Amino acid sequence: MSNAACYALSDWGTSRFRLWLVDCNGHVLAEKRSDDGLDTSRARGFTETLEGHLSALGAPADLPVIICGMAGSRQGWVEANYVPVPADLKAILSGAVRIEGIARDVRIIPGLSQSGSSPNVMRGEETQLLGAILDRTLSNGIIAMPGTHSKWVTLEEGRAKSFSTYLTGELYALLASQSILRHSVGDAATSASPDHPQFEAAVELMLSGKRMLGELFGIRAAMLLDNLSPEGAASRLSGLLIGAEIAGAKAKSGSRVTLVASGAMAALYGKALHIADLDFDLVDADEAVRKGLFVAASSIWPAKG
Amino acid sequence: MSNAACYALSDWGTSRFRLWLVDCNGHVLAEKRSDDGLDTSRARGFTETLEGHLSALGAPADLPVIICGMAGSRQGWVEANYVPVPADLKAILSGAVRIEGIARDVRIIPGLSQSGSSPNVMRGEETQLLGAILDRTLSNGIIAMPGTHSKWVTLEEGRAKSFSTYLTGELYALLASQSILRHSVGDAATSASPDHPQFEAAVELMLSGKRMLGELFGIRAAMLLDNLSPEGAASRLSGLLIGAEIAGAKAKSGSRVTLVASGAMAALYGKALHIADLDFDLVDADEAVRKGLFVAASSIWPAKG
């Protein structure tokens, strides 16, 4: 029976939905990706959306489902309250909320919150965090999870002690497509390269203590005065933002970093961490979220193993 | 004849058009404001747009017109090339470009450019700068002109030596209306207050050396966890951005600042400069641009006086 589906795992965010059927060892048997984010799913019904995707993958009616992401927010399916830091990882696992009123056993993993002078929240990344920690058997150090809202978590003796959020990905998208810099970046927003001299120079500038806010317009000026190319503009913008993020995070700690990222993001952050002289290990972001979901499922439904 | 119109002055930008008729002493006789920015005016014709507004104010056919702003850019009416810094103010005045092929004497003031490792340009603000310098008979110091793209100019022995641009106003508008923070700011984007404790705290945080990029998401978290109000969110966002700008500019120089601003902007920047322990004099931004335009007109057409 090792090839039978044991759990369904879902990362259900604001703008996308991902579903995997896995066996009892966590191996992926089937996968589905769609644009059924929160708004679409709310309109159609969360149960209907999930059951539709499960049925497309041929999942049995009694297969349990574990979900992470914004589906557990106030605007989502059912609110899974935040677990406050410092947080034991067991607290995240035991905080999963069961959806009531439906036959199938479906549970949503809670997010993490930080109160006090630096209020902060995460939802979805706690599952990546769980996966990365268990994958590398980490107890201490820094876990960086770049993205729309990059999260940097300080881990101490196996507990998530505190975390920060950098608006890097969201600001990059806004600046490249909606600001005066759109004239310089053009269609090259996805062409930022870690090997472009503009990327390196921008990361170094941010690490030297300069303020990003005072360097952004220089991209426009360099296009007007020095014919900076769209790829150069995208690489410089990326370097300024990622450089500012890493300069801010580095100031808080010099520990070894575990970078949870995939593809182009992994390459850009890897290069910037190298420039910042920070040692790091790379964990694939997709694998981390699946591993986190699988560990949560195994902990909730151990008999299934 | 002291009440007869001597010059027409125009500040013609990307999204708005302003026109004043002044007598030979610079006193305003008539004024017109409109939304005829570059795109509208290009479609209708720049000459037709200008003549329409002049005629609405009853300007004679031979009244000379001096213009500053984006009308002098490559996408504008006629390109008035940049004057490179370090720049004598006389170079700005003598660089005005005459529009050819029309009967009326119309000239456009050039912008300023900075080449080298910190490429930068300004267009429109050089006229505010001119007005502020002449109004206060400044030879040395820092002139701050906050706005969509805030400009900070270092003046040395009467020459514009170098300048920086901060994307403060544009980033505020983007973050308040298009980012995740729009849920926190809501309709309160224009309600940022210099007297709100969130404004003060945010400016102080930026002056302490923190990175803005890592503090923005805290506005969202504070709404979720601590019920931060829309006014509080707007004030905090404003404080983070203005604070980052002033922290960046302060690092470059401790000189006395001349703040060229009006209304709400003057109040917010005035408070932030005070928190940063920077002495400043306030010059009204509208008066500065009119004064700069008038001085340019008097210098080009002295016989009219």
mmCIF file with all atom_site columns, C-alpha atoms in Angstrom, chain B residues 71-245:
data_model
loop_
_atom_site.group_PDB
_atom_site.id
_atom_site.type_symbol
_atom_site.label_atom_id
_atom_site.label_alt_id
_atom_site.label_comp_id
_atom_site.label_asym_id
_atom_site.label_entity_id
_atom_site.label_seq_id
_atom_site.pdbx_PDB_ins_code
_atom_site.Cartn_x
_atom_site.Cartn_y
_atom_site.Cartn_z
_atom_site.occupancy
_atom_site.B_iso_or_equiv
_atom_site.pdbx_formal_charge
_atom_site.auth_seq_id
_atom_site.auth_comp_id
_atom_site.auth_asym_id
_atom_site.auth_atom_id
_atom_site.pdbx_PDB_model_num
ATOM 1   C CA . ALA B 1 71  ? 7.470  70.785 -20.551 1.00 0.00 ? 71  ALA B CA 1
ATOM 2   C CA . GLY B 1 72  ? 11.235 71.080 -21.125 1.00 0.00 ? 72  GLY B CA 1
ATOM 3   C CA . SER B 1 73  ? 11.848 67.307 -21.104 1.00 0.00 ? 73  SER B CA 1
ATOM 4   C CA . ARG B 1 74  ? 12.300 64.995 -24.086 1.00 0.00 ? 74  ARG B CA 1
ATOM 5   C CA . GLN B 1 75  ? 8.612  64.046 -23.775 1.00 0.00 ? 75  GLN B CA 1
ATOM 6   C CA . GLY B 1 76  ? 7.618  67.720 -23.463 1.00 0.00 ? 76  GLY B CA 1
ATOM 7   C CA . TRP B 1 77  ? 7.312  70.675 -25.812 1.00 0.00 ? 77  TRP B CA 1
ATOM 8   C CA . VAL B 1 78  ? 10.953 71.362 -26.592 1.00 0.00 ? 78  VAL B CA 1
ATOM 9   C CA . GLU B 1 79  ? 13.880 69.771 -24.811 1.00 0.00 ? 79  GLU B CA 1
ATOM 10  C CA . ALA B 1 80  ? 15.855 72.211 -22.693 1.00 0.00 ? 80  ALA B CA 1
ATOM 11  C CA . ASN B 1 81  ? 19.091 70.354 -21.992 1.00 0.00 ? 81  ASN B CA 1
ATOM 12  C CA . TYR B 1 82  ? 20.360 69.807 -18.484 1.00 0.00 ? 82  TYR B CA 1
ATOM 13  C CA . VAL B 1 83  ? 23.004 72.091 -17.005 1.00 0.00 ? 83  VAL B CA 1
ATOM 14  C CA . PRO B 1 84  ? 25.615 69.885 -15.252 1.00 0.00 ? 84  PRO B CA 1
ATOM 15  C CA . VAL B 1 85  ? 26.515 70.482 -11.607 1.00 0.00 ? 85  VAL B CA 1
ATOM 16  C CA . PRO B 1 86  ? 28.465 72.113 -10.133 1.00 0.00 ? 86  PRO B CA 1
ATOM 17  C CA . ALA B 1 87  ? 26.323 74.857 -11.646 1.00 0.00 ? 87  ALA B CA 1
ATOM 18  C CA . ASP B 1 88  ? 26.318 78.587 -11.335 1.00 0.00 ? 88  ASP B CA 1
ATOM 19  C CA . LEU B 1 89  ? 22.807 79.978 -11.101 1.00 0.00 ? 89  LEU B CA 1
ATOM 20  C CA . LYS B 1 90  ? 23.566 82.234 -14.032 1.00 0.00 ? 90  LYS B CA 1
ATOM 21  C CA . ALA B 1 91  ? 24.120 79.112 -16.147 1.00 0.00 ? 91  ALA B CA 1
ATOM 22  C CA . ILE B 1 92  ? 20.549 78.043 -15.419 1.00 0.00 ? 92  ILE B CA 1
ATOM 23  C CA . LEU B 1 93  ? 19.230 81.462 -16.426 1.00 0.00 ? 93  LEU B CA 1
ATOM 24  C CA . SER B 1 94  ? 21.281 81.708 -19.604 1.00 0.00 ? 94  SER B CA 1
ATOM 25  C CA . GLY B 1 95  ? 20.370 78.131 -20.603 1.00 0.00 ? 95  GLY B CA 1
ATOM 26  C CA . ALA B 1 96  ? 16.713 78.922 -21.251 1.00 0.00 ? 96  ALA B CA 1
ATOM 27  C CA . VAL B 1 97  ? 15.616 77.656 -24.674 1.00 0.00 ? 97  VAL B CA 1
ATOM 28  C CA . ARG B 1 98  ? 13.389 79.691 -26.976 1.00 0.00 ? 98  ARG B CA 1
ATOM 29  C CA . ILE B 1 99  ? 10.492 77.959 -28.723 1.00 0.00 ? 99  ILE B CA 1
ATOM 30  C CA . GLU B 1 100 ? 10.935 78.449 -32.467 1.00 0.00 ? 100 GLU B CA 1
ATOM 31  C CA . GLY B 1 101 ? 8.301  78.867 -35.137 1.00 0.00 ? 101 GLY B CA 1
ATOM 32  C CA . ILE B 1 102 ? 5.827  80.871 -33.052 1.00 0.00 ? 102 ILE B CA 1
ATOM 33  C CA . ALA B 1 103 ? 5.340  84.634 -32.824 1.00 0.00 ? 103 ALA B CA 1
ATOM 34  C CA . ARG B 1 104 ? 5.315  84.900 -29.032 1.00 0.00 ? 104 ARG B CA 1
ATOM 35  C CA . ASP B 1 105 ? 8.607  84.858 -27.122 1.00 0.00 ? 105 ASP B CA 1
ATOM 36  C CA . VAL B 1 106 ? 8.346  81.679 -25.014 1.00 0.00 ? 106 VAL B CA 1
ATOM 37  C CA . ARG B 1 107 ? 11.338 80.164 -23.217 1.00 0.00 ? 107 ARG B CA 1
ATOM 38  C CA . ILE B 1 108 ? 11.888 77.046 -21.147 1.00 0.00 ? 108 ILE B CA 1
ATOM 39  C CA . ILE B 1 109 ? 14.327 76.848 -18.241 1.00 0.00 ? 109 ILE B CA 1
ATOM 40  C CA . PRO B 1 110 ? 16.810 73.908 -18.343 1.00 0.00 ? 110 PRO B CA 1
ATOM 41  C CA . GLY B 1 111 ? 17.084 71.291 -15.609 1.00 0.00 ? 111 GLY B CA 1
ATOM 42  C CA . LEU B 1 112 ? 20.173 70.214 -13.678 1.00 0.00 ? 112 LEU B CA 1
ATOM 43  C CA . SER B 1 113 ? 22.098 66.976 -14.122 1.00 0.00 ? 113 SER B CA 1
ATOM 44  C CA . GLN B 1 114 ? 24.757 65.188 -12.110 1.00 0.00 ? 114 GLN B CA 1
ATOM 45  C CA . SER B 1 115 ? 26.977 62.623 -13.773 1.00 0.00 ? 115 SER B CA 1
ATOM 46  C CA . GLY B 1 116 ? 29.481 60.201 -12.270 1.00 0.00 ? 116 GLY B CA 1
ATOM 47  C CA . SER B 1 117 ? 28.846 57.537 -9.651  1.00 0.00 ? 117 SER B CA 1
ATOM 48  C CA . SER B 1 118 ? 25.586 59.134 -8.430  1.00 0.00 ? 118 SER B CA 1
ATOM 49  C CA . PRO B 1 119 ? 23.743 60.050 -11.640 1.00 0.00 ? 119 PRO B CA 1
ATOM 50  C CA . ASN B 1 120 ? 20.819 62.381 -11.023 1.00 0.00 ? 120 ASN B CA 1
ATOM 51  C CA . VAL B 1 121 ? 18.540 64.863 -12.771 1.00 0.00 ? 121 VAL B CA 1
ATOM 52  C CA . MET B 1 122 ? 16.017 67.531 -11.795 1.00 0.00 ? 122 MET B CA 1
ATOM 53  C CA . ARG B 1 123 ? 13.595 69.549 -13.854 1.00 0.00 ? 123 ARG B CA 1
ATOM 54  C CA . GLY B 1 124 ? 11.351 72.177 -12.303 1.00 0.00 ? 124 GLY B CA 1
ATOM 55  C CA . GLU B 1 125 ? 13.011 72.094 -8.888  1.00 0.00 ? 125 GLU B CA 1
ATOM 56  C CA . GLU B 1 126 ? 15.984 74.129 -10.217 1.00 0.00 ? 126 GLU B CA 1
ATOM 57  C CA . THR B 1 127 ? 13.553 77.053 -10.496 1.00 0.00 ? 127 THR B CA 1
ATOM 58  C CA . GLN B 1 128 ? 12.307 76.571 -6.908  1.00 0.00 ? 128 GLN B CA 1
ATOM 59  C CA . LEU B 1 129 ? 15.959 76.415 -5.912  1.00 0.00 ? 129 LEU B CA 1
ATOM 60  C CA . LEU B 1 130 ? 16.684 79.668 -7.728  1.00 0.00 ? 130 LEU B CA 1
ATOM 61  C CA . GLY B 1 131 ? 13.751 81.348 -6.001  1.00 0.00 ? 131 GLY B CA 1
ATOM 62  C CA . ALA B 1 132 ? 14.708 80.082 -2.535  1.00 0.00 ? 132 ALA B CA 1
ATOM 63  C CA . ILE B 1 133 ? 18.371 81.087 -2.912  1.00 0.00 ? 133 ILE B CA 1
ATOM 64  C CA . LEU B 1 134 ? 17.488 84.594 -4.065  1.00 0.00 ? 134 LEU B CA 1
ATOM 65  C CA . ASP B 1 135 ? 14.705 85.010 -1.521  1.00 0.00 ? 135 ASP B CA 1
ATOM 66  C CA . ARG B 1 136 ? 17.072 84.220 1.361   1.00 0.00 ? 136 ARG B CA 1
ATOM 67  C CA . THR B 1 137 ? 20.315 85.398 -0.281  1.00 0.00 ? 137 THR B CA 1
ATOM 68  C CA . LEU B 1 138 ? 21.878 82.008 0.396   1.00 0.00 ? 138 LEU B CA 1
ATOM 69  C CA . SER B 1 139 ? 25.429 81.101 -0.665  1.00 0.00 ? 139 SER B CA 1
ATOM 70  C CA . ASN B 1 140 ? 26.022 77.927 1.346   1.00 0.00 ? 140 ASN B CA 1
ATOM 71  C CA . GLY B 1 141 ? 23.924 75.233 2.953   1.00 0.00 ? 141 GLY B CA 1
ATOM 72  C CA . ILE B 1 142 ? 21.376 72.573 2.176   1.00 0.00 ? 142 ILE B CA 1
ATOM 73  C CA . ILE B 1 143 ? 18.130 73.213 0.314   1.00 0.00 ? 143 ILE B CA 1
ATOM 74  C CA . ALA B 1 144 ? 15.452 70.522 0.749   1.00 0.00 ? 144 ALA B CA 1
ATOM 75  C CA . MET B 1 145 ? 12.537 70.438 -1.693  1.00 0.00 ? 145 MET B CA 1
ATOM 76  C CA . PRO B 1 146 ? 10.185 67.625 -0.626  1.00 0.00 ? 146 PRO B CA 1
ATOM 77  C CA . GLY B 1 147 ? 7.634  66.163 -3.022  1.00 0.00 ? 147 GLY B CA 1
ATOM 78  C CA . THR B 1 148 ? 6.980  63.205 -5.317  1.00 0.00 ? 148 THR B CA 1
ATOM 79  C CA . HIS B 1 149 ? 10.739 63.075 -5.892  1.00 0.00 ? 149 HIS B CA 1
ATOM 80  C CA . SER B 1 150 ? 12.309 65.044 -3.035  1.00 0.00 ? 150 SER B CA 1
ATOM 81  C CA . LYS B 1 151 ? 15.473 66.929 -3.943  1.00 0.00 ? 151 LYS B CA 1
ATOM 82  C CA . TRP B 1 152 ? 18.273 67.851 -1.508  1.00 0.00 ? 152 TRP B CA 1
ATOM 83  C CA . VAL B 1 153 ? 20.799 70.281 -2.927  1.00 0.00 ? 153 VAL B CA 1
ATOM 84  C CA . THR B 1 154 ? 24.171 71.209 -1.471  1.00 0.00 ? 154 THR B CA 1
ATOM 85  C CA . LEU B 1 155 ? 24.953 74.854 -2.152  1.00 0.00 ? 155 LEU B CA 1
ATOM 86  C CA . GLU B 1 156 ? 28.574 76.016 -1.963  1.00 0.00 ? 156 GLU B CA 1
ATOM 87  C CA . GLU B 1 157 ? 29.689 79.582 -2.598  1.00 0.00 ? 157 GLU B CA 1
ATOM 88  C CA . GLY B 1 158 ? 26.537 80.296 -4.545  1.00 0.00 ? 158 GLY B CA 1
ATOM 89  C CA . ARG B 1 159 ? 26.794 77.214 -6.763  1.00 0.00 ? 159 ARG B CA 1
ATOM 90  C CA . ALA B 1 160 ? 24.661 74.085 -6.778  1.00 0.00 ? 160 ALA B CA 1
ATOM 91  C CA . LYS B 1 161 ? 27.423 71.592 -6.037  1.00 0.00 ? 161 LYS B CA 1
ATOM 92  C CA . SER B 1 162 ? 25.571 68.259 -5.880  1.00 0.00 ? 162 SER B CA 1
ATOM 93  C CA . PHE B 1 163 ? 22.119 66.854 -5.180  1.00 0.00 ? 163 PHE B CA 1
ATOM 94  C CA . SER B 1 164 ? 20.197 63.731 -4.186  1.00 0.00 ? 164 SER B CA 1
ATOM 95  C CA . THR B 1 165 ? 16.701 62.506 -4.967  1.00 0.00 ? 165 THR B CA 1
ATOM 96  C CA . TYR B 1 166 ? 14.455 60.552 -2.587  1.00 0.00 ? 166 TYR B CA 1
ATOM 97  C CA . LEU B 1 167 ? 11.422 58.784 -4.034  1.00 0.00 ? 167 LEU B CA 1
ATOM 98  C CA . THR B 1 168 ? 9.452  59.618 -0.874  1.00 0.00 ? 168 THR B CA 1
ATOM 99  C CA . GLY B 1 169 ? 6.208  61.069 -2.234  1.00 0.00 ? 169 GLY B CA 1
ATOM 100 C CA . GLU B 1 170 ? 5.828  58.543 -5.019  1.00 0.00 ? 170 GLU B CA 1
ATOM 101 C CA . LEU B 1 171 ? 6.542  55.618 -2.700  1.00 0.00 ? 171 LEU B CA 1
ATOM 102 C CA . TYR B 1 172 ? 4.056  56.944 -0.136  1.00 0.00 ? 172 TYR B CA 1
ATOM 103 C CA . ALA B 1 173 ? 1.311  57.101 -2.760  1.00 0.00 ? 173 ALA B CA 1
ATOM 104 C CA . LEU B 1 174 ? 2.116  53.611 -4.104  1.00 0.00 ? 174 LEU B CA 1
ATOM 105 C CA . LEU B 1 175 ? 2.314  51.979 -0.679  1.00 0.00 ? 175 LEU B CA 1
ATOM 106 C CA . ALA B 1 176 ? -0.813 53.679 0.674   1.00 0.00 ? 176 ALA B CA 1
ATOM 107 C CA . SER B 1 177 ? -2.974 52.854 -2.337  1.00 0.00 ? 177 SER B CA 1
ATOM 108 C CA . GLN B 1 178 ? -1.548 49.723 -4.029  1.00 0.00 ? 178 GLN B CA 1
ATOM 109 C CA . SER B 1 179 ? 0.346  47.590 -1.501  1.00 0.00 ? 179 SER B CA 1
ATOM 110 C CA . ILE B 1 180 ? -0.792 45.326 1.344   1.00 0.00 ? 180 ILE B CA 1
ATOM 111 C CA . LEU B 1 181 ? -0.728 48.508 3.474   1.00 0.00 ? 181 LEU B CA 1
ATOM 112 C CA . ARG B 1 182 ? -3.762 49.887 1.626   1.00 0.00 ? 182 ARG B CA 1
ATOM 113 C CA . HIS B 1 183 ? -5.903 47.712 3.922   1.00 0.00 ? 183 HIS B CA 1
ATOM 114 C CA . SER B 1 184 ? -4.435 49.570 6.904   1.00 0.00 ? 184 SER B CA 1
ATOM 115 C CA . VAL B 1 185 ? -4.359 53.133 5.529   1.00 0.00 ? 185 VAL B CA 1
ATOM 116 C CA . GLY B 1 186 ? -7.716 52.951 3.724   1.00 0.00 ? 186 GLY B CA 1
ATOM 117 C CA . ASP B 1 187 ? -9.055 56.411 2.905   1.00 0.00 ? 187 ASP B CA 1
ATOM 118 C CA . ALA B 1 188 ? -6.747 58.109 5.386   1.00 0.00 ? 188 ALA B CA 1
ATOM 119 C CA . ALA B 1 189 ? -3.758 58.590 3.034   1.00 0.00 ? 189 ALA B CA 1
ATOM 120 C CA . THR B 1 190 ? -4.056 62.384 3.301   1.00 0.00 ? 190 THR B CA 1
ATOM 121 C CA . SER B 1 191 ? -4.558 62.251 7.087   1.00 0.00 ? 191 SER B CA 1
ATOM 122 C CA . ALA B 1 192 ? -0.931 61.672 8.111   1.00 0.00 ? 192 ALA B CA 1
ATOM 123 C CA . SER B 1 193 ? -0.314 64.011 11.028  1.00 0.00 ? 193 SER B CA 1
ATOM 124 C CA . PRO B 1 194 ? 3.002  65.389 12.330  1.00 0.00 ? 194 PRO B CA 1
ATOM 125 C CA . ASP B 1 195 ? 1.474  65.362 15.817  1.00 0.00 ? 195 ASP B CA 1
ATOM 126 C CA . HIS B 1 196 ? 0.456  61.704 15.819  1.00 0.00 ? 196 HIS B CA 1
ATOM 127 C CA . PRO B 1 197 ? 2.663  59.633 18.170  1.00 0.00 ? 197 PRO B CA 1
ATOM 128 C CA . GLN B 1 198 ? 3.108  57.095 15.335  1.00 0.00 ? 198 GLN B CA 1
ATOM 129 C CA . PHE B 1 199 ? 4.700  59.763 13.131  1.00 0.00 ? 199 PHE B CA 1
ATOM 130 C CA . GLU B 1 200 ? 7.199  60.734 15.810  1.00 0.00 ? 200 GLU B CA 1
ATOM 131 C CA . ALA B 1 201 ? 8.037  57.152 16.724  1.00 0.00 ? 201 ALA B CA 1
ATOM 132 C CA . ALA B 1 202 ? 8.582  56.219 13.078  1.00 0.00 ? 202 ALA B CA 1
ATOM 133 C CA . VAL B 1 203 ? 10.877 59.194 12.387  1.00 0.00 ? 203 VAL B CA 1
ATOM 134 C CA . GLU B 1 204 ? 12.919 58.340 15.476  1.00 0.00 ? 204 GLU B CA 1
ATOM 135 C CA . LEU B 1 205 ? 13.164 54.697 14.416  1.00 0.00 ? 205 LEU B CA 1
ATOM 136 C CA . MET B 1 206 ? 14.572 55.704 11.025  1.00 0.00 ? 206 MET B CA 1
ATOM 137 C CA . LEU B 1 207 ? 17.035 58.150 12.612  1.00 0.00 ? 207 LEU B CA 1
ATOM 138 C CA . SER B 1 208 ? 18.239 55.310 14.855  1.00 0.00 ? 208 SER B CA 1
ATOM 139 C CA . GLY B 1 209 ? 19.529 53.588 11.714  1.00 0.00 ? 209 GLY B CA 1
ATOM 140 C CA . LYS B 1 210 ? 16.793 51.018 11.093  1.00 0.00 ? 210 LYS B CA 1
ATOM 141 C CA . ARG B 1 211 ? 15.955 50.062 7.481   1.00 0.00 ? 211 ARG B CA 1
ATOM 142 C CA . MET B 1 212 ? 12.574 51.292 6.222   1.00 0.00 ? 212 MET B CA 1
ATOM 143 C CA . LEU B 1 213 ? 12.105 48.128 4.132   1.00 0.00 ? 213 LEU B CA 1
ATOM 144 C CA . GLY B 1 214 ? 11.972 46.033 7.304   1.00 0.00 ? 214 GLY B CA 1
ATOM 145 C CA . GLU B 1 215 ? 9.477  48.276 9.111   1.00 0.00 ? 215 GLU B CA 1
ATOM 146 C CA . LEU B 1 216 ? 6.719  48.777 6.526   1.00 0.00 ? 216 LEU B CA 1
ATOM 147 C CA . PHE B 1 217 ? 4.933  45.456 7.129   1.00 0.00 ? 217 PHE B CA 1
ATOM 148 C CA . GLY B 1 218 ? 4.736  46.302 10.851  1.00 0.00 ? 218 GLY B CA 1
ATOM 149 C CA . ILE B 1 219 ? 1.938  48.742 9.930   1.00 0.00 ? 219 ILE B CA 1
ATOM 150 C CA . ARG B 1 220 ? -0.157 45.826 8.678   1.00 0.00 ? 220 ARG B CA 1
ATOM 151 C CA . ALA B 1 221 ? 0.729  43.691 11.712  1.00 0.00 ? 221 ALA B CA 1
ATOM 152 C CA . ALA B 1 222 ? -0.090 46.536 14.126  1.00 0.00 ? 222 ALA B CA 1
ATOM 153 C CA . MET B 1 223 ? -3.518 46.829 12.548  1.00 0.00 ? 223 MET B CA 1
ATOM 154 C CA . LEU B 1 224 ? -4.154 43.075 12.900  1.00 0.00 ? 224 LEU B CA 1
ATOM 155 C CA . LEU B 1 225 ? -2.732 42.723 16.409  1.00 0.00 ? 225 LEU B CA 1
ATOM 156 C CA . ASP B 1 226 ? -3.175 46.165 18.006  1.00 0.00 ? 226 ASP B CA 1
ATOM 157 C CA . ASN B 1 227 ? -6.048 47.760 16.020  1.00 0.00 ? 227 ASN B CA 1
ATOM 158 C CA . LEU B 1 228 ? -3.866 50.561 14.662  1.00 0.00 ? 228 LEU B CA 1
ATOM 159 C CA . SER B 1 229 ? -6.244 53.171 13.150  1.00 0.00 ? 229 SER B CA 1
ATOM 160 C CA . PRO B 1 230 ? -6.086 54.330 9.517   1.00 0.00 ? 230 PRO B CA 1
ATOM 161 C CA . GLU B 1 231 ? -4.818 57.757 10.682  1.00 0.00 ? 231 GLU B CA 1
ATOM 162 C CA . GLY B 1 232 ? -2.184 56.015 12.804  1.00 0.00 ? 232 GLY B CA 1
ATOM 163 C CA . ALA B 1 233 ? -1.187 53.843 9.840   1.00 0.00 ? 233 ALA B CA 1
ATOM 164 C CA . ALA B 1 234 ? -0.906 56.876 7.501   1.00 0.00 ? 234 ALA B CA 1
ATOM 165 C CA . SER B 1 235 ? 1.117  58.803 10.087  1.00 0.00 ? 235 SER B CA 1
ATOM 166 C CA . ARG B 1 236 ? 3.442  55.851 10.668  1.00 0.00 ? 236 ARG B CA 1
ATOM 167 C CA . LEU B 1 237 ? 3.965  55.283 6.939   1.00 0.00 ? 237 LEU B CA 1
ATOM 168 C CA . SER B 1 238 ? 4.662  58.997 6.461   1.00 0.00 ? 238 SER B CA 1
ATOM 169 C CA . GLY B 1 239 ? 7.075  58.974 9.413   1.00 0.00 ? 239 GLY B CA 1
ATOM 170 C CA . LEU B 1 240 ? 8.973  55.939 8.105   1.00 0.00 ? 240 LEU B CA 1
ATOM 171 C CA . LEU B 1 241 ? 9.414  57.466 4.630   1.00 0.00 ? 241 LEU B CA 1
ATOM 172 C CA . ILE B 1 242 ? 10.179 61.048 5.668   1.00 0.00 ? 242 ILE B CA 1
ATOM 173 C CA . GLY B 1 243 ? 12.358 59.728 8.492   1.00 0.00 ? 243 GLY B CA 1
ATOM 174 C CA . ALA B 1 244 ? 14.349 57.557 6.073   1.00 0.00 ? 244 ALA B CA 1
ATOM 175 C CA . GLU B 1 245 ? 14.780 60.540 3.746   1.00 0.00 ? 245 GLU B CA 1
#
